[in-house]
Short mmCIF file of N, CA, C and O and ligand atoms in Angstrom, two decimals:
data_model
loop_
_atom_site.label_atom_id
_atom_site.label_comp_id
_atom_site.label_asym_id
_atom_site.label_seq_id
_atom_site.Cartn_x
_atom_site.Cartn_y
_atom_site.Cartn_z
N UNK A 1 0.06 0.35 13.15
CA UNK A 1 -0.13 1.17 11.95
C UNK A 1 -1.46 0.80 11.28
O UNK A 1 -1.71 -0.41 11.21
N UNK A 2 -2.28 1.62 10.82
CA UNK A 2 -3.57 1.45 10.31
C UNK A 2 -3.47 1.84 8.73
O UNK A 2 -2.43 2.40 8.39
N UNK A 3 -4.14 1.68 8.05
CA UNK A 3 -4.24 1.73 6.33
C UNK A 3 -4.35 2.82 6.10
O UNK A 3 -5.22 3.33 6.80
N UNK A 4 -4.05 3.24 5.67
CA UNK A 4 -4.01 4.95 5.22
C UNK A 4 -5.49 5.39 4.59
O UNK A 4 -6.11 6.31 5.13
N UNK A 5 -5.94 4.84 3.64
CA UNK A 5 -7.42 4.57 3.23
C UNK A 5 -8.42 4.45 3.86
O UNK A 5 -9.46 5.10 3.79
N UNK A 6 -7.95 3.05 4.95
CA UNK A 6 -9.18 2.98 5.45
C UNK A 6 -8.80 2.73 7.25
O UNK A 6 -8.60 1.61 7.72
N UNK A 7 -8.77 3.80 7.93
CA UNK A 7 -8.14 4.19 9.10
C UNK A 7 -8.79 3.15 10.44
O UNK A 7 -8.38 3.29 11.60
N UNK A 8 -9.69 2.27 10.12
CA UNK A 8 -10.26 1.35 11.01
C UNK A 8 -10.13 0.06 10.98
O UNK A 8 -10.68 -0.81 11.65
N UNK A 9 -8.79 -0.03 9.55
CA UNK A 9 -8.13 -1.63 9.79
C UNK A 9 -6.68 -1.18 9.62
O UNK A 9 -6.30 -0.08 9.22
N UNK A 10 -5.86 -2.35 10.05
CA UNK A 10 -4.44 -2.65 10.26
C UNK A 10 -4.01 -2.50 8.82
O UNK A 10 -4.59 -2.56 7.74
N UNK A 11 -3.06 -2.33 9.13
CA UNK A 11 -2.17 -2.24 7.75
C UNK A 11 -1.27 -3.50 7.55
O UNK A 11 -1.10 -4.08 8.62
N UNK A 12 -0.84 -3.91 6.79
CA UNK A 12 -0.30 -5.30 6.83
C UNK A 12 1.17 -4.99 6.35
O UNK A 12 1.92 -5.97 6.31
N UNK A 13 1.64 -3.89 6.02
CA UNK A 13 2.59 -3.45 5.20
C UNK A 13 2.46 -1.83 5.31
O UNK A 13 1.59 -1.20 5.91
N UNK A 14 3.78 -1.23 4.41
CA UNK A 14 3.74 -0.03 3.99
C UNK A 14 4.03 0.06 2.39
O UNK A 14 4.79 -0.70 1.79
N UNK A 15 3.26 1.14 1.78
CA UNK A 15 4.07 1.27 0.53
C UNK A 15 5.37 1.46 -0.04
O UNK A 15 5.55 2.64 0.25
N UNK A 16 6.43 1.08 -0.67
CA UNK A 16 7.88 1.78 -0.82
C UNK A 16 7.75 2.68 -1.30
O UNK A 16 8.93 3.04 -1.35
N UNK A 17 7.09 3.62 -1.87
CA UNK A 17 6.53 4.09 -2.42
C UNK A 17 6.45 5.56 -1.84
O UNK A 17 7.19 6.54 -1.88
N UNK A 18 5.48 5.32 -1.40
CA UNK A 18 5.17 6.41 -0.34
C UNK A 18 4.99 6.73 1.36
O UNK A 18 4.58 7.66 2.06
N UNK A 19 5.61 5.25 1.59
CA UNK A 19 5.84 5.06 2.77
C UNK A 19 4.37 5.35 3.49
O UNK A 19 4.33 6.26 4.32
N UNK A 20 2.84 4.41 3.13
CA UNK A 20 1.44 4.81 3.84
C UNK A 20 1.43 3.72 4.15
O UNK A 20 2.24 2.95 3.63
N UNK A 21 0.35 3.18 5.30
CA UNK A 21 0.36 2.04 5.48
C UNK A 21 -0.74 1.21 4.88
O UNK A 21 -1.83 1.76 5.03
N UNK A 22 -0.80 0.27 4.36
CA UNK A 22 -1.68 -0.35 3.80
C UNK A 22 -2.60 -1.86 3.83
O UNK A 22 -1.98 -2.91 3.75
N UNK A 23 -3.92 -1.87 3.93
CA UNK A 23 -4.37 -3.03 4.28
C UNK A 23 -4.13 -3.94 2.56
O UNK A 23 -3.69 -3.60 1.46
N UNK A 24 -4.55 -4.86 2.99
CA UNK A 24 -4.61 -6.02 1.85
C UNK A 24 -5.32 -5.68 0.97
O UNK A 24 -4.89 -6.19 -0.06
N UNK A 25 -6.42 -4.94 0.74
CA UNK A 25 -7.30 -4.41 0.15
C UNK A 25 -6.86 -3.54 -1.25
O UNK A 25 -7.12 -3.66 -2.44
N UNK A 26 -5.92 -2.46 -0.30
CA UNK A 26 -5.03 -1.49 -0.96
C UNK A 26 -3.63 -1.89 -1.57
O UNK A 26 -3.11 -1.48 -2.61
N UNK A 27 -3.34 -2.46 -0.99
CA UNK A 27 -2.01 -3.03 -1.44
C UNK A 27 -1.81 -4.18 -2.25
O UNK A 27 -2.42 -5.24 -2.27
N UNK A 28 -0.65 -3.69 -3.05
CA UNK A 28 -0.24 -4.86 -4.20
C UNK A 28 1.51 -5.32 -4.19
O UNK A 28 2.40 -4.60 -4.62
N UNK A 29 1.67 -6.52 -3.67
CA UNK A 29 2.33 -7.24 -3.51
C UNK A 29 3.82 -7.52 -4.84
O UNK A 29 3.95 -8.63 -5.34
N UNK A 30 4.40 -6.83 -5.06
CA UNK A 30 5.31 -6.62 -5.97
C UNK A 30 6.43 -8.19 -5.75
O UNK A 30 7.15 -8.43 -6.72
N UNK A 31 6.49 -8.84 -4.93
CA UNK A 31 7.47 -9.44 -4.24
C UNK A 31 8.88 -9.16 -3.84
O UNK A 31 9.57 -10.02 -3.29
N UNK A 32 9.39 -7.73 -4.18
CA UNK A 32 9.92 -7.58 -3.11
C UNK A 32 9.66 -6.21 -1.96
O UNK A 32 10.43 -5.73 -1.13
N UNK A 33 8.08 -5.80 -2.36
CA UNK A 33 7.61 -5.31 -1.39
C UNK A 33 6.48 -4.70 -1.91
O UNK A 33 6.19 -5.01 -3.06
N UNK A 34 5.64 -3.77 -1.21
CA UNK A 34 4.50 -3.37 -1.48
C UNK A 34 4.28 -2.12 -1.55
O UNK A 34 4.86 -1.15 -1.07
N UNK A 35 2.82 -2.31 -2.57
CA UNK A 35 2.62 -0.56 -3.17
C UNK A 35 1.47 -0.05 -3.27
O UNK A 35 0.61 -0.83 -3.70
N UNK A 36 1.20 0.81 -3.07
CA UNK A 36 -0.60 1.67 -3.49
C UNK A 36 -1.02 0.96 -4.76
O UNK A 36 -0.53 1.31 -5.84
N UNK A 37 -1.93 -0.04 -4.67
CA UNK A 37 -2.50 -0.31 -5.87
C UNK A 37 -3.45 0.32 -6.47
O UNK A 37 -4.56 0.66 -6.06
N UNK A 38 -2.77 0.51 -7.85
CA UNK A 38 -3.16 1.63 -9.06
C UNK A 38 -2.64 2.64 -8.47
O UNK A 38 -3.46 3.55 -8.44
N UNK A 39 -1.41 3.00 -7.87
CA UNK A 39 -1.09 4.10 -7.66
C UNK A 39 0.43 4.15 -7.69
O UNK A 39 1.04 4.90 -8.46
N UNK A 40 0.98 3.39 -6.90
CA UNK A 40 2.66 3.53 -7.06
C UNK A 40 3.39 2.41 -7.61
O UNK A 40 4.61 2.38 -7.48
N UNK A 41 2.80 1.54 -8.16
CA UNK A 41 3.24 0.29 -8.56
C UNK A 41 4.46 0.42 -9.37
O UNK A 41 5.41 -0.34 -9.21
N UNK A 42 4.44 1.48 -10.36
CA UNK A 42 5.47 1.72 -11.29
C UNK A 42 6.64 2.31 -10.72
O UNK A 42 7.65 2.35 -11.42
N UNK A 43 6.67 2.69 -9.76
CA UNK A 43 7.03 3.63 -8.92
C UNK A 43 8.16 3.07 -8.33
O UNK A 43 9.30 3.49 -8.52
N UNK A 44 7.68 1.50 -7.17
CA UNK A 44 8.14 0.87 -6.77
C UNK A 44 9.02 0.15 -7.51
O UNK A 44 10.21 0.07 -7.18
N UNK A 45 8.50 -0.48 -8.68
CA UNK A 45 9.22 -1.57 -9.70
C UNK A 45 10.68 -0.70 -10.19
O UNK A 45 11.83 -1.14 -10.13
N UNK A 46 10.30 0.47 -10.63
CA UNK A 46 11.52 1.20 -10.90
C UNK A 46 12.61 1.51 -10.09
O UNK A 46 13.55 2.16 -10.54
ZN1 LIG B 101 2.20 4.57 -2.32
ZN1 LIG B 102 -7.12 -0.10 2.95
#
């Protein structure tokens, strides 16, 4: 799975969110899973 953003690196995760895949870059680490940062964070937590 590659980052949804940026299609020429790995994704390390997916969002719960929106289910994209996301590199480290993009993603924000909620602890109990991960989300489009600045984008679904609230999303997820809820
Ligand atoms: Zn998302
Ligand atoms: Zn990315």
């Amino acid at each position: 799975m590659h980052c949804f953003n940026h299609p020429d690196r790995m994704a390390v995760g997916s969002c719960k969110g929106c289910c994209k895949g996301l590199c480290v870059e993009c993603a924000t680490d909620l602890g109990h899973g991960l989300a489009c940062k600045d984008r679904h964070e609230s999303m997820v937590e809820s």
